[in-house]
Coordinates of C-alpha atoms in Angstrom, one line a residue:
M1264 CA 26.2 6.8 -44.2
T1265 CA 24.9 8.3 -47.3
G1266 CA 27.7 8.0 -48.7
L1267 CA 27.8 4.0 -48.1
F1268 CA 24.1 3.6 -49.0
T1269 CA 25.4 5.8 -52.3
G1270 CA 27.8 3.2 -53.1
F1271 CA 25.9 0.0 -52.7
Q1272 CA 23.7 1.5 -55.5
L1273 CA 26.6 2.4 -57.8
L1274 CA 28.0 -1.4 -57.5
S1275 CA 24.3 -2.6 -57.9
T1276 CA 24.4 -0.8 -61.1
V1277 CA 27.7 -1.9 -62.1
F1278 CA 26.6 -5.8 -61.6
K1279 CA 23.5 -5.1 -63.2
S1280 CA 25.1 -3.9 -66.6
L1281 CA 27.6 -6.6 -66.7
D1282 CA 24.4 -8.9 -67.0
N1283 CA 23.0 -6.4 -69.8
N1284 CA 25.5 -6.8 -72.6
N1285 CA 27.6 -3.6 -70.5
T1286 CA 25.2 -1.1 -70.9
V1287 CA 24.4 1.5 -68.3
Y1288 CA 21.9 4.8 -68.1
K1289 CA 23.9 7.7 -68.1
P1290 CA 22.4 11.1 -67.5
T1291 CA 21.8 13.8 -69.4
R1292 CA 21.4 17.6 -68.6
L1293 CA 18.7 18.9 -70.8
T1294 CA 16.8 20.9 -68.5
K1295 CA 16.6 21.4 -64.9
M1296 CA 15.2 17.8 -65.4
T1297 CA 17.5 15.1 -65.5
S1298 CA 17.0 12.3 -68.1
Y1299 CA 18.7 9.3 -69.2
E1300 CA 19.9 7.4 -72.1
K1301 CA 21.7 3.8 -73.4
T1302 CA 25.5 3.8 -72.9
R1303 CA 28.5 1.3 -73.0
L1304 CA 30.5 0.8 -69.6
D1305 CA 33.2 0.8 -72.1
D1306 CA 32.9 4.5 -72.4
Y1307 CA 33.7 5.2 -69.1
S1308 CA 37.5 5.4 -68.0
D1309 CA 36.1 5.5 -64.2
V1310 CA 33.6 4.0 -62.4
E1311 CA 32.9 6.8 -59.8
E1312 CA 31.9 8.9 -62.7
L1313 CA 28.6 6.8 -63.0
Y1314 CA 25.6 8.8 -61.7
H1315 CA 22.9 7.0 -60.2
P1316 CA 19.2 8.9 -59.8
P1317 CA 18.9 9.6 -55.7
P1318 CA 16.6 7.1 -53.8
P1319 CA 13.0 7.1 -54.4
H1320 CA 10.7 8.9 -52.1
G1321 CA 8.7 5.8 -51.2
F1322 CA 11.9 4.5 -49.3
R1323 CA 12.6 7.6 -47.7
L1324 CA 8.5 7.2 -46.3
T1325 CA 9.5 3.5 -45.0
I1326 CA 12.7 4.9 -43.1
F1327 CA 10.4 7.2 -41.4
R1328 CA 7.9 5.2 -40.9
L1329 CA 10.1 2.2 -38.8
L1330 CA 11.8 4.9 -37.2
L1331 CA 8.3 6.4 -35.7
I1332 CA 7.1 3.2 -34.6
V1333 CA 10.3 2.4 -32.8
L1334 CA 10.0 5.6 -31.1
L1335 CA 6.3 5.0 -30.5
F1336 CA 7.4 1.6 -28.8
V1337 CA 10.0 3.2 -26.7
T1338 CA 7.8 6.3 -25.6
H1339 CA 5.6 3.4 -24.7
G1340 CA 8.0 1.1 -22.6
L1341 CA 9.5 4.5 -21.0
C1342 CA 6.0 5.3 -19.8
Y1343 CA 4.7 1.8 -18.3
A1344 CA 7.8 2.1 -16.5
L1345 CA 7.4 5.4 -15.2
G1346 CA 3.8 3.9 -14.3
R1347 CA 5.0 1.1 -12.4
Y1348 CA 7.4 3.0 -10.8
W1349 CA 5.0 5.4 -9.4
Q1350 CA 2.7 2.6 -8.3
T1351 CA 5.1 0.8 -6.2
M1352 CA 6.9 3.9 -4.3
P1353 CA 3.8 4.1 -1.8
A1354 CA 4.7 0.6 -1.0
E1355 CA 8.0 0.7 -0.7
H1356 CA 7.8 3.7 1.5
L1357 CA 5.5 1.9 3.5
K1358 CA 8.1 -1.2 3.7
A1359 CA 11.0 1.2 4.5
L1360 CA 8.6 2.8 7.6
T1361 CA 7.3 -0.4 8.8
T1362 CA 8.4 -4.1 10.0
W1363 CA 7.3 -7.2 7.7
S1364 CA 3.7 -7.3 7.4
P1365 CA 1.7 -10.0 5.0
L1366 CA -0.2 -7.0 3.5
H1367 CA 3.3 -5.5 2.0
D1368 CA 3.1 -7.6 -1.0
S1369 CA -0.4 -8.7 -1.0
F1370 CA -2.4 -5.8 -0.1
P1371 CA -3.0 -2.7 -3.1
Y1372 CA -1.1 0.2 -0.9
S1373 CA -1.8 3.9 -2.0
L1374 CA -2.2 7.1 -0.5
H1375 CA -4.7 9.8 -1.5
L1376 CA -5.3 13.3 -0.1
Q1377 CA -7.4 13.7 2.7
S1378 CA -9.0 16.9 4.5
L1379 CA -9.1 16.1 8.0
N1380 CA -12.5 17.5 10.5
A1381 CA -10.9 18.0 13.8
I1382 CA -12.2 21.7 14.4
T1383 CA -12.4 22.0 18.3
W1384 CA -15.7 23.1 18.5
T1385 CA -18.6 21.9 16.5
G1386 CA -22.1 22.0 16.5
H1387 CA -22.8 19.0 14.5
P1388 CA -20.3 16.4 15.2
S1389 CA -19.6 12.9 13.0
L1390 CA -21.3 10.0 14.2
W1391 CA -17.6 8.7 15.6
R1392 CA -17.6 12.2 18.0
A1393 CA -21.2 12.5 18.6
D1394 CA -22.8 11.8 22.2
P1395 CA -23.1 8.0 23.2
S1396 CA -25.5 5.7 20.7
D1397 CA -26.0 2.4 20.2
E1398 CA -25.7 3.6 16.3
G1399 CA -22.3 5.0 17.1
D1400 CA -20.9 1.8 18.7
K1401 CA -21.7 0.0 15.9
L1402 CA -19.9 2.4 14.0
W1403 CA -16.6 2.0 15.9
K1404 CA -16.8 -1.5 16.7
Q1405 CA -17.3 -2.8 13.1
N1406 CA -13.9 -0.9 12.0
W1407 CA -11.3 -2.6 14.9
D1408 CA -13.5 -6.2 15.8
S1409 CA -11.4 -8.1 13.6
H1410 CA -10.5 -12.3 14.0
P1411 CA -6.9 -13.1 13.8
M1412 CA -5.2 -14.7 10.9
L1413 CA -3.0 -17.4 9.6
I1414 CA 0.5 -17.4 8.4
P1415 CA 3.6 -19.4 8.0
L1416 CA 5.7 -19.5 10.5
H1417 CA 8.6 -19.0 8.6
D1418 CA 7.0 -15.7 7.4
M1419 CA 6.7 -14.8 11.2
K1420 CA 10.3 -15.1 11.9
K1421 CA 10.7 -11.7 9.8
M1422 CA 8.5 -10.0 13.1
N1423 CA 11.0 -10.5 15.0
Q1424 CA 9.3 -12.9 17.4
D1425 CA 10.2 -15.9 19.5
L1426 CA 8.4 -18.6 17.2
D1427 CA 8.2 -21.1 20.3
Y1428 CA 5.8 -19.1 22.3
V1429 CA 3.5 -18.7 19.2
A1430 CA -0.2 -19.8 19.4
R1431 CA -0.2 -22.1 16.5
W1432 CA -3.1 -23.6 14.6
L1433 CA -4.2 -26.8 15.9
D1434 CA -4.8 -28.7 12.2
D1435 CA -1.3 -27.1 10.9
D1436 CA 1.7 -26.6 13.5
S1437 CA 3.3 -24.8 10.6
M1438 CA 0.7 -22.0 11.1
G1439 CA 0.6 -19.4 13.3
M1440 CA -1.7 -16.6 14.5
V1441 CA -1.5 -12.7 14.1
G1442 CA -3.6 -9.9 14.6
N1443 CA -4.2 -6.5 13.2
Q1444 CA -2.2 -3.9 14.9
A1445 CA -4.3 -1.1 13.4
H1446 CA -7.1 -2.6 14.8
H1447 CA -6.1 -3.2 18.1
L1448 CA -5.2 1.1 18.2
L1449 CA -8.8 2.1 17.0
H1450 CA -10.3 0.0 19.8
C1451 CA -7.6 1.7 22.3
V1452 CA -8.8 4.8 20.8
D1453 CA -12.7 3.4 21.6
V1454 CA -11.4 2.4 25.0
L1455 CA -10.7 5.9 25.8
R1456 CA -13.7 7.4 24.0
K1457 CA -16.0 5.3 26.4
A1458 CA -13.9 6.6 29.3
V1459 CA -15.3 10.2 28.5
W1460 CA -18.8 8.6 28.9
T1461 CA -18.5 6.8 31.8
D1462 CA -21.6 7.6 33.2
Y1463 CA -23.4 6.2 30.1
Y1464 CA -21.0 2.8 29.9
W1465 CA -21.5 2.5 33.7
P1466 CA -24.0 3.9 35.4
R1467 CA -23.5 1.7 38.8
G1468 CA -19.8 2.5 38.3
N1469 CA -17.0 -0.2 37.3
L1470 CA -15.6 -2.5 39.7
N1471 CA -13.2 -4.2 37.6
P1472 CA -9.6 -3.6 38.8
G1473 CA -8.4 -4.3 35.2
H1474 CA -10.2 -1.5 34.0
R1475 CA -8.2 1.3 34.9
T1476 CA -5.9 -1.2 33.4
H1477 CA -7.2 -1.0 30.1
Q1478 CA -7.8 2.2 29.9
T1479 CA -3.7 3.2 31.1
H1480 CA -2.4 0.4 28.8
C1481 CA -4.2 2.2 25.6
V1482 CA -2.7 5.6 26.6
D1483 CA 0.7 4.5 26.9
L1484 CA 0.6 2.3 23.8
L1485 CA -0.9 5.2 21.5
R1486 CA 1.7 7.9 23.1
Q1487 CA 4.4 5.5 22.0
D1488 CA 2.7 4.6 18.2
I1489 CA 2.8 8.3 18.0
M1490 CA 6.4 9.0 18.9
C1491 CA 7.6 6.1 16.6
R1492 CA 6.2 7.6 13.8
A1493 CA 7.1 11.1 14.4
P1494 CA 4.4 12.6 12.0
T1495 CA 6.0 15.9 10.3
D1496 CA 2.5 17.4 9.3
V1497 CA 1.9 21.0 10.7
Y1498 CA -1.2 23.1 11.1
P1499 CA -1.8 26.6 10.4
L1500 CA -2.7 29.3 13.5
I1501 CA -5.5 31.6 12.5
W1502 CA -7.7 34.4 13.4
M1503 CA -11.0 33.5 14.4
E1504 CA -14.6 34.9 15.3
G1505 CA -14.7 35.1 19.1
E1506 CA -11.2 34.2 19.9
S1507 CA -8.5 36.9 20.9
Q1508 CA -5.7 35.2 20.2
P1509 CA -4.2 33.1 17.2
T1510 CA -6.5 29.9 17.2
P1511 CA -5.0 26.6 15.5
N1512 CA -6.8 25.0 12.5
F1513 CA -6.5 21.3 12.8
N1514 CA -8.2 20.5 9.6
I1515 CA -5.1 20.0 7.7
S1516 CA -4.8 17.8 4.9
M1517 CA -3.1 14.7 5.2
K1518 CA -2.0 11.5 2.5
C1519 CA -4.0 8.9 3.6
S1520 CA -3.9 5.7 2.9
N1521 CA -7.1 2.9 2.4
W1522 CA -8.6 1.7 5.8
D1523 CA -11.6 0.3 4.1
G1524 CA -9.6 -1.3 1.2
M1525 CA -7.0 -2.7 4.0
W1526 CA -10.2 -3.9 6.1
D1527 CA -11.6 -5.8 3.0
W1528 CA -8.6 -7.5 2.8
W1529 CA -8.4 -8.6 6.1
R1530 CA -12.1 -9.6 6.6
E1531 CA -11.1 -11.9 4.0
R1532 CA -8.4 -13.9 5.1
Q1533 CA -9.4 -13.5 8.9
M1534 CA -10.3 -16.6 11.2
T1535 CA -13.8 -17.3 11.6
K1536 CA -15.2 -16.9 15.0
S1537 CA -15.4 -20.9 14.9
E1538 CA -11.8 -21.4 14.4
V1539 CA -10.7 -18.9 16.9
D1540 CA -13.2 -20.2 19.5
R1541 CA -10.9 -23.9 18.7
V1542 CA -7.6 -22.5 19.3
W1543 CA -8.6 -19.8 22.4
V1544 CA -7.8 -22.6 24.5
K1545 CA -4.6 -23.2 25.8
P1546 CA -3.3 -26.9 24.4
P1547 CA -1.2 -28.5 27.5
S1548 CA 2.7 -28.6 27.7
V1549 CA 3.1 -25.1 25.6
K1550 CA 5.8 -22.8 26.3
Q1551 CA 4.4 -19.9 28.3
W1552 CA 5.4 -16.3 28.3
P1553 CA 6.5 -15.4 31.7
A1554 CA 3.3 -13.4 33.4
P1555 CA 4.2 -9.6 33.9
D1556 CA 4.0 -8.2 37.2
G1557 CA 0.7 -7.4 38.1
L1558 CA -1.1 -10.0 36.3
A1559 CA -1.8 -12.1 39.5
E1560 CA -2.2 -9.4 42.3
E1561 CA -5.4 -7.9 39.6
S1562 CA -6.8 -11.5 38.7
K1563 CA -7.1 -12.3 42.6
A1564 CA -8.7 -8.8 43.0
L1565 CA -11.4 -9.3 40.4
A1566 CA -12.2 -13.1 41.5
E1567 CA -12.8 -11.1 44.9
V1568 CA -15.1 -8.6 43.3
C1569 CA -16.9 -10.9 41.1
S1570 CA -17.7 -12.8 44.4
R1571 CA -19.2 -10.2 46.1
P1572 CA -22.7 -10.2 46.6
N1573 CA -25.4 -8.8 43.9
V1574 CA -22.1 -8.2 41.8
T1575 CA -22.1 -9.6 38.2
C1576 CA -19.0 -10.2 36.5
S1577 CA -20.0 -10.5 32.6
I1578 CA -18.4 -9.8 28.9
D1579 CA -20.7 -8.7 26.4
G1580 CA -23.8 -9.2 28.7
E1581 CA -22.7 -12.5 29.4
K1582 CA -21.9 -13.8 32.9
V1583 CA -17.7 -15.5 33.2
D1584 CA -16.0 -17.1 35.7
V1585 CA -13.1 -15.3 36.8
S1586 CA -11.7 -18.0 39.2
R1587 CA -8.4 -18.8 38.7
E1588 CA -7.1 -22.6 38.9

């Protein structure tokens, strides 16, 4: 590369000399420094003997600056690409482990390290675990009590569902309703929590024949969800005062997604209560999923219980009519 550059400089000097009465400058060695004097091109039999001074220092500095700028741009591009990769990797991991969801592409999914508070014995339980109270009930309910949201039916095909059975929006037949599975799972945990405190929540007993069915449904749903995900976390066994054998320490660190962020995303898009009340009434002539075994018997038993003297059937304190046509 240097030889090519010197060659171009040499030719440039020669052509300039032809326009200047065949005059060029030749070096003379007086000392260690180089000086130049005029001479005629005709005095040289071989052009290769011409000598041209090396490129000036300013030129080399310019080349260095250009290379530095290019290097900075390349480094910036690599950092941006790596940043995007690390940002999207948790989301791609989520897509690989779950079926299609409207949250996949629009919710900023991320993971963070969190230590569990799961010791078996505690004198200062969190509100989630404390004895039942109105404050605790509110905390639980506000974290799972959500409304469905509407999504296009063409997206619902990605959920491997039969669209003929989907409850569609009354004002737009191309939209269908979906619920939040995370909220449903937490609701099931809340159902089992209340079962622990039966005397508090049902001091006079619970005659609803569907009550036990609801509880066993939640037990088996949580069982299926856990076995499907098959968590790979492990916990250590430690020595603890008062225990003669190694004791499990369930206060482990886990990689967790952003529950509050997910909830905020859903809350902004869920249907309003008035919209839900409108669509909660079954339209005539819709295709219906076959009733599962036991539903008719349970409904009949519930109607019988509610017809008994001194028995009031209610939901959230409001009396309901459980009769069936």
